[in-house]
Tab-separated table of C-alpha atoms in Angstrom:
chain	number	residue	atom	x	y	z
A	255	UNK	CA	19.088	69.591	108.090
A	256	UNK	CA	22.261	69.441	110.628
A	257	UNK	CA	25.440	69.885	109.455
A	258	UNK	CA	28.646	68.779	110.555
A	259	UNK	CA	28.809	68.667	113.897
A	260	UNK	CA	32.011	67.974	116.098
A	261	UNK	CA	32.771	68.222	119.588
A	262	UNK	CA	34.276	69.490	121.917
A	263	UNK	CA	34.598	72.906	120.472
A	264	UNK	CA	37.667	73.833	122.571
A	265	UNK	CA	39.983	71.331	124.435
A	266	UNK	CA	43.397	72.057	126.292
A	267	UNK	CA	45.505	69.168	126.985
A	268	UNK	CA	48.840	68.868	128.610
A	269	UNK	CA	52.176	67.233	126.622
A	270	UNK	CA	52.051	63.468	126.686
A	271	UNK	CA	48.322	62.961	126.944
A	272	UNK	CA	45.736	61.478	124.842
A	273	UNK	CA	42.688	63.039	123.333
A	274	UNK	CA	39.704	61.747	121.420
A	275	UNK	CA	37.577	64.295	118.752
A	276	UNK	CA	34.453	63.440	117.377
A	277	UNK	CA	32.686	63.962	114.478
A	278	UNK	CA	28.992	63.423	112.743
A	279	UNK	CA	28.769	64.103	109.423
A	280	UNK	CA	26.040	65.755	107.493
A	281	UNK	CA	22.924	63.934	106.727
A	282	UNK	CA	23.143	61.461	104.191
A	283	UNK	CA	27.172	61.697	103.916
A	284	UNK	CA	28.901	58.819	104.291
A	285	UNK	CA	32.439	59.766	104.162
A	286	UNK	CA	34.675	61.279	106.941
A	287	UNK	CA	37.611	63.054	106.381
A	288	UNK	CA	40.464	64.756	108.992
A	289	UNK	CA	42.414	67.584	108.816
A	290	UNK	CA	44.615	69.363	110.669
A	291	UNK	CA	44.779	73.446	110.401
A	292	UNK	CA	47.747	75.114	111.643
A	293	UNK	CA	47.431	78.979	112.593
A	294	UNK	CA	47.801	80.575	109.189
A	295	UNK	CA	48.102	77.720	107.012
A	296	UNK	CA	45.589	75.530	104.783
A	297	UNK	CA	44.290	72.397	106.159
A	298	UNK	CA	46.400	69.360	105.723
A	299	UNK	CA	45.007	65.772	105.395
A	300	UNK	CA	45.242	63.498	107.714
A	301	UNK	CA	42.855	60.138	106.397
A	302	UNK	CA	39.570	59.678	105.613
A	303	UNK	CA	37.218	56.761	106.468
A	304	UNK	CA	34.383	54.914	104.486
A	305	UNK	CA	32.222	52.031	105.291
A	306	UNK	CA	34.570	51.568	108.884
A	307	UNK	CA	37.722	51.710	106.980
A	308	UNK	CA	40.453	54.435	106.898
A	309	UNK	CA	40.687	54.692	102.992
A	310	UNK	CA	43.443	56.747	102.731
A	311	UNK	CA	46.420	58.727	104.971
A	312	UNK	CA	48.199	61.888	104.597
A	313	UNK	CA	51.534	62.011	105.884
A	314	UNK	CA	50.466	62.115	109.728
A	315	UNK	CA	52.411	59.611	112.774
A	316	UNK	CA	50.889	56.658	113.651
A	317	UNK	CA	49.977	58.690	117.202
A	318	UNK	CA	47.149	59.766	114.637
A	319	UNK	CA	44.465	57.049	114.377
A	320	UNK	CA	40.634	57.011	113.743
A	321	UNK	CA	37.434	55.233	113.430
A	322	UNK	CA	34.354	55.639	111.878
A	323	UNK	CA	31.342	53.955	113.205
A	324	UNK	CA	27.856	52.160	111.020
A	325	UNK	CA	26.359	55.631	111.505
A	326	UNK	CA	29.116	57.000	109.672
A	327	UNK	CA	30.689	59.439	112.764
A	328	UNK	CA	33.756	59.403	113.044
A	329	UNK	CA	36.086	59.819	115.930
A	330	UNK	CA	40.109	61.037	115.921
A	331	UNK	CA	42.672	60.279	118.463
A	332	UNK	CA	45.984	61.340	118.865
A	333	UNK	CA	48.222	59.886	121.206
A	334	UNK	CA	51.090	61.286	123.571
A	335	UNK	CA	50.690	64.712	122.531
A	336	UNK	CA	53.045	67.494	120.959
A	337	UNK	CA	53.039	70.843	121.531
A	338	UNK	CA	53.129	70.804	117.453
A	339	UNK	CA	49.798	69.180	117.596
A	340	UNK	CA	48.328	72.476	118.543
A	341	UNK	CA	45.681	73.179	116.082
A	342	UNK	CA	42.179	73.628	114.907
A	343	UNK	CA	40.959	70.208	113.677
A	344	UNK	CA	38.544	70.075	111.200
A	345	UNK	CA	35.683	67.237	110.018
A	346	UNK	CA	34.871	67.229	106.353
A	347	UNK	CA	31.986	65.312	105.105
A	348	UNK	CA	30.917	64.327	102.002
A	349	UNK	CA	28.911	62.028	99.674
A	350	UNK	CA	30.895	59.856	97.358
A	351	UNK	CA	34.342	60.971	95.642
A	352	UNK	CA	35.359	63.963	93.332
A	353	UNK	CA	32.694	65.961	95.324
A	354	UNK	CA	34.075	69.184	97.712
A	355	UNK	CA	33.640	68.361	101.537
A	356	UNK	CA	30.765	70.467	103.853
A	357	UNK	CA	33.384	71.010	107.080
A	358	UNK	CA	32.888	70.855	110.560
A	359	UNK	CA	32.955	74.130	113.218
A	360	UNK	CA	36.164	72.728	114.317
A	361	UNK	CA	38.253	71.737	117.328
A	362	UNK	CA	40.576	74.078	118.774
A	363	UNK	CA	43.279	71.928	120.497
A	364	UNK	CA	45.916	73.572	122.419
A	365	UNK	CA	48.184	71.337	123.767
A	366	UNK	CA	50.590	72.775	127.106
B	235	UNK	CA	56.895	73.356	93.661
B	236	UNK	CA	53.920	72.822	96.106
B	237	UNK	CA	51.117	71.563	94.968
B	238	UNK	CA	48.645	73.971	95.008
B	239	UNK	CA	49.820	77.519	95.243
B	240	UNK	CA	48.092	80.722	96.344
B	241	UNK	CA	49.622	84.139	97.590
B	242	UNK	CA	49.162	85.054	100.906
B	243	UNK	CA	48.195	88.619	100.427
B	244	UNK	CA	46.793	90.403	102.374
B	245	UNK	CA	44.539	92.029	99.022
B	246	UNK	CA	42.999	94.628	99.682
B	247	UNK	CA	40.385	96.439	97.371
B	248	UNK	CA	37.733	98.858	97.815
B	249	UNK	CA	33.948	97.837	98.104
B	250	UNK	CA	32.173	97.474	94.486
B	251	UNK	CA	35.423	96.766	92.609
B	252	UNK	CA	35.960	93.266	91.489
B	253	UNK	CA	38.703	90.868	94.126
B	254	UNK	CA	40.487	88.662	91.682
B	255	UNK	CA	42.184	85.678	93.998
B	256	UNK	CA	44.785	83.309	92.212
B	257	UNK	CA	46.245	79.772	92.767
B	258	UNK	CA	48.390	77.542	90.525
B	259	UNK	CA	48.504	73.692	91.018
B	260	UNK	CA	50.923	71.166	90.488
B	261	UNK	CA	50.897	67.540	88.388
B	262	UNK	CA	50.123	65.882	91.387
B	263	UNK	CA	47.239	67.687	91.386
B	264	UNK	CA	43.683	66.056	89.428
B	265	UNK	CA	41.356	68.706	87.331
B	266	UNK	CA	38.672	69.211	90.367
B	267	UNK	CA	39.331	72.434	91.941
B	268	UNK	CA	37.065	73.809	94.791
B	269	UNK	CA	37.074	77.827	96.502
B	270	UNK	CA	36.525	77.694	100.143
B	271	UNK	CA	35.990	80.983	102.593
B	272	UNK	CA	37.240	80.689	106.365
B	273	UNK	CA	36.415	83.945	108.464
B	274	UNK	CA	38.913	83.810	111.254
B	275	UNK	CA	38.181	81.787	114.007
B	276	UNK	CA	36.206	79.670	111.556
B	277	UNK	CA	35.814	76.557	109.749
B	278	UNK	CA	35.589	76.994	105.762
B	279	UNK	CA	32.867	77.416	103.842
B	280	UNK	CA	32.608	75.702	100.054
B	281	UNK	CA	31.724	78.761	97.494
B	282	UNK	CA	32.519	77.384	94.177
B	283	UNK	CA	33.630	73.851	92.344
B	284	UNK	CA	34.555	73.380	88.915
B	285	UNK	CA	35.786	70.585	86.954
B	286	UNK	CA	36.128	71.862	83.338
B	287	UNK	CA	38.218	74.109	81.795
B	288	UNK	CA	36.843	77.831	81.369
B	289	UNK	CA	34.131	79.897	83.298
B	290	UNK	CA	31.527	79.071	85.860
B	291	UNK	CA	29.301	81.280	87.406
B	292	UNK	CA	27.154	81.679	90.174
B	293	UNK	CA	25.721	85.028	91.476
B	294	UNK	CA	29.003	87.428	92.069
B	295	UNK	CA	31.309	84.558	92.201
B	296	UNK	CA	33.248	83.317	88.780
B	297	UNK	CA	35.736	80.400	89.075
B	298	UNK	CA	38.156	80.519	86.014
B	299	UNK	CA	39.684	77.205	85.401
B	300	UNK	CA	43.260	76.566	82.979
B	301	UNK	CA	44.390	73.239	82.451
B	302	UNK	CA	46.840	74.269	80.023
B	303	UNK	CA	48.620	77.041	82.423
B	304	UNK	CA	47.359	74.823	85.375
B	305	UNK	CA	45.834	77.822	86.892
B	306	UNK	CA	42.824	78.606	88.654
B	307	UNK	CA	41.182	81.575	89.884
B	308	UNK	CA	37.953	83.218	91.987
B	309	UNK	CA	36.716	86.452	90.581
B	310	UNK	CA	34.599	87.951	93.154
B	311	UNK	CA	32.174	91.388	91.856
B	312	UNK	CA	30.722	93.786	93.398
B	313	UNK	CA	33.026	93.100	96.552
B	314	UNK	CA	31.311	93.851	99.536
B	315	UNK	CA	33.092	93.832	103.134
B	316	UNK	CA	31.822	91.052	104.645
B	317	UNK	CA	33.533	89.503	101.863
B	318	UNK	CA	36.445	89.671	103.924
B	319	UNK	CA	38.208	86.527	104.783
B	320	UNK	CA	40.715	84.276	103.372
B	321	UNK	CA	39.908	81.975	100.642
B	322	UNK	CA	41.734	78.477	100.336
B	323	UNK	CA	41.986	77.050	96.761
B	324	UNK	CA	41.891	73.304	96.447
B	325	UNK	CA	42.468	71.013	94.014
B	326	UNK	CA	41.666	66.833	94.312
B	327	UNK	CA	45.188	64.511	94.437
B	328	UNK	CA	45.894	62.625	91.827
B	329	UNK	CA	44.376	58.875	92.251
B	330	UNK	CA	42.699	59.452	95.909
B	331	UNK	CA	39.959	61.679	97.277
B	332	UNK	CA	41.876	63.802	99.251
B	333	UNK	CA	41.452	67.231	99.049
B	334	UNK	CA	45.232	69.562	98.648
B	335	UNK	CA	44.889	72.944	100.301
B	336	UNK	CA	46.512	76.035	99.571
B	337	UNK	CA	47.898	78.178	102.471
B	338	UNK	CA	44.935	80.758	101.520
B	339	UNK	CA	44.225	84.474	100.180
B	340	UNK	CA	43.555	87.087	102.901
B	341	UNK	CA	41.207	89.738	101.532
B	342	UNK	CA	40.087	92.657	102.662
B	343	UNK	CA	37.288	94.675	101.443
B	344	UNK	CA	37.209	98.387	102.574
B	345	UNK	CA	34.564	100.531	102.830
């Protein structure tokens, strides 16, 4: 039974760019969510997608959008990059609401 | 005040003794509370939920839940070293599914 898989494990990008992370969620999930893990802090939310449609945001720019596709993966995309936006970038997946999440290996993103 | 709450530690206790890991929550926080661990350089790993106030058990884990105090903790027995790692309390936001995160528990287990 896969988990939650995401790729690219690693990913170096330079200041201004654009970069796309995916996601597939665990078998029979149907609910993506995003979140952003800063070096020595707890993840922070940044939305979460069901049946195609981002259900709810955290308090992330609009550089931060998503998509989640009928087989429930899930993509992220942040625009014109920060050196802020360095991070590990994790997938959560889960089945329903008021459930915990089964997470993703993470991306690292280091942004130059 | 944030909404969930943990101290940063580092704790450190000695192998067989009994790591007990802390975190208060906020009103903007709902009553479903989960324990993650995250090894460094990893992504975390659910250990525990609970949703009712009082004990819950499972194997040498016990998740403590106060809705009164607004508290909730991890009791971890017969701590072993690879139980080292920091452990992220979080608690469900009021009216969404979102999960709140603390900023996590770094503990170390020492021979």
């Amino acid at each position: 039974d896969a988990g939650v898989t995401q790729s690219p494990t690693h990913l170096i990008k330079t200041r201004g760019q654009q970069v796309t992370l995916r996601c597939s969620p665990k078998s029979g999930h149907d609910t993506v969510s995003w979140y952003q893990q800063a070096l020595g802090q707890g993840p922070q939310f940044i939305f979460q997608y069901y049946e195609e449609e981002e259900r709810q945001r955290g308090n992330f720019p609009d550089r931060f959008s998503g998509h989640q596709f009928p087989n429930y993966s899930s993509e992220l995309n942040v625009n014109a990059l920060l050196l802020g936006d360095s991070a590990l970038y994790l997938c959560a997946s889960s089945l329903g609401t008021g459930t915990g999440y089964t997470f993703g290996s993470g991306t690292r993103l280091t942004v130059v | 005040q944030k909404e969930v709450e943990q101290n940063s530690g580092p704790l450190s206790v000695p192998e067989g003794a009994i790591a007990s890991l802390n975190c208060t929550y906020s009103d903007r926080v709902s009553q479903s509370f989960f324990w993650y661990r995250q090894y460094s350089g990893k992504s975390p790993e659910l250990i525990m939920s609970i949703y009712s106030n009082g004990d819950k058990e499972d194997g040498r884990f016990t998740a403590q839940l106060n809705k009164a105090s607004q508290y909730v903790s991890l009791l971890i027995r017969d701590s072993q070293p690879s139980d080292s790692a920091t452990y992220l309390c979080a608690g469900g936001a009021i009216n969404t599914d979102k999960l709140i995160f603390g900023t996590g528990t770094r503990l170390q287990v020492f021979p």
